[in-house]
Structures are given as C-alpha cells and as structure tokens.
Short mmCIF file of C-alpha atoms in Angstrom, two decimals:
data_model
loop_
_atom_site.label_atom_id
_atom_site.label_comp_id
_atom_site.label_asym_id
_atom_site.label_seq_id
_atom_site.Cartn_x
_atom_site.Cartn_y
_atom_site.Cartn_z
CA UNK I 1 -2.87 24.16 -18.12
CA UNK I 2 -3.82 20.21 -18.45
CA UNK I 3 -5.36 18.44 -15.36
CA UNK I 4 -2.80 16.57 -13.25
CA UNK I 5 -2.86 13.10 -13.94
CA UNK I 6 -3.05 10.25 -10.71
CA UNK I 7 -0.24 7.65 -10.57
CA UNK I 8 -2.32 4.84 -11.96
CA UNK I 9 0.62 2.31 -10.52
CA UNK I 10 0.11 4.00 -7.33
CA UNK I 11 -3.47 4.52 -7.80
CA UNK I 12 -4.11 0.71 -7.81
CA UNK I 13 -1.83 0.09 -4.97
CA UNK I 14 -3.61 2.41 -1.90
CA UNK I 15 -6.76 2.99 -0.91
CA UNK I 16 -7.74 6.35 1.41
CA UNK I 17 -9.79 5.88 4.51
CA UNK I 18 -12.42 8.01 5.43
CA UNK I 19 -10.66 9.32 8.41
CA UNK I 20 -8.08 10.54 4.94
CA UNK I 21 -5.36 7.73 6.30
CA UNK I 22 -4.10 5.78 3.42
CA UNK I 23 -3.99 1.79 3.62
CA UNK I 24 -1.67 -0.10 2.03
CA UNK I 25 -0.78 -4.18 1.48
CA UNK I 26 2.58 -5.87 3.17
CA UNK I 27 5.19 -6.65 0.73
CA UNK I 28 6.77 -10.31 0.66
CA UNK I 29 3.91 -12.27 0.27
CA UNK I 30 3.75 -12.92 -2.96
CA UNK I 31 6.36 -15.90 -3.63
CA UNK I 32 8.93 -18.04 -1.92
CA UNK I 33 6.46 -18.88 0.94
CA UNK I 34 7.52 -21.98 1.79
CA UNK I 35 10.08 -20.72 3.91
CA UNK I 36 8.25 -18.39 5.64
CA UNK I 37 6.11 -19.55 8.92
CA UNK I 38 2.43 -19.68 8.56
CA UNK I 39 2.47 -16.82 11.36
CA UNK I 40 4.29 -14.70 9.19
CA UNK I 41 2.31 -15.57 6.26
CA UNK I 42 -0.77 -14.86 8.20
CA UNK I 43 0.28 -11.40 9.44
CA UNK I 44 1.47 -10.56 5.99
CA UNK I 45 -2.03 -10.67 4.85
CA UNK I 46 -3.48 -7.96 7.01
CA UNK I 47 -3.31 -4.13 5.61
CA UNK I 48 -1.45 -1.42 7.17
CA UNK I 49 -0.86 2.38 6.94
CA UNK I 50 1.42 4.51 5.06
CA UNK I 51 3.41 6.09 7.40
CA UNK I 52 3.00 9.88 8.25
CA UNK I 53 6.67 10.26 6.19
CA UNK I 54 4.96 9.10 3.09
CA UNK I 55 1.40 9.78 2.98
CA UNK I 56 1.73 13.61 1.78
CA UNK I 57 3.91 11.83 -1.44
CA UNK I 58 1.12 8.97 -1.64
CA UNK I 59 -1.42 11.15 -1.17
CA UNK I 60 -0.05 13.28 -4.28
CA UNK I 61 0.25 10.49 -6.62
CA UNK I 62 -3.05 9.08 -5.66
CA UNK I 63 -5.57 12.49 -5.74
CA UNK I 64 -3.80 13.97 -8.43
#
C-alpha cells in the first residue's frame, strides 16, 4: 500500500497550532477593496480557526 499523499492545495492554505487547532486566512481580501471599509479590510487581515465542523476534514487533507 502507497503512503497517503497531503492535499498540497490545502497543505499551503492551513497551518496547525501547537495546541493541534488549525488556523486559517479570511477570504475576500484579495480584490475589489475599494468598496470595502478600511475596518473591514483591517479585520480581514487577522487569522482565524477552522471550525470544529471542519477541522477533522482539514486535518485529513493536511497530515495525510
């Protein structure tokens, strides 16, 4: 049996934290910014978690 290969997409996308939480970037902040309020520009920048719905999935693709 071949070793299972990690989601290199997914891979690049999350990191784990030591507590085995998995960080991930906001979406949206990549174009069309001039419509959006330097607030929510600002708040978009900070990383979040992967919710506990998705993390075991994540967590799969990542440490594969």
């Amino acid at each position: 049996m071949p070793k299972m290969k990690s989601n290199r997409g997914a891979k690049k996308r999350f990191r784990v934290t030591a507590s085995g939480k998995i960080k991930r970037h906001s979406a949206y902040h990549s174009h069309i910014l001039t419509k959006k309020s330097a607030k929510r520009k600002r708040n978009l920048r900070k990383e979040s978690m992967v919710s506990e719905a998705d993390a075991k999935r994540v967590k799969r693709m990542i440490l594969a």
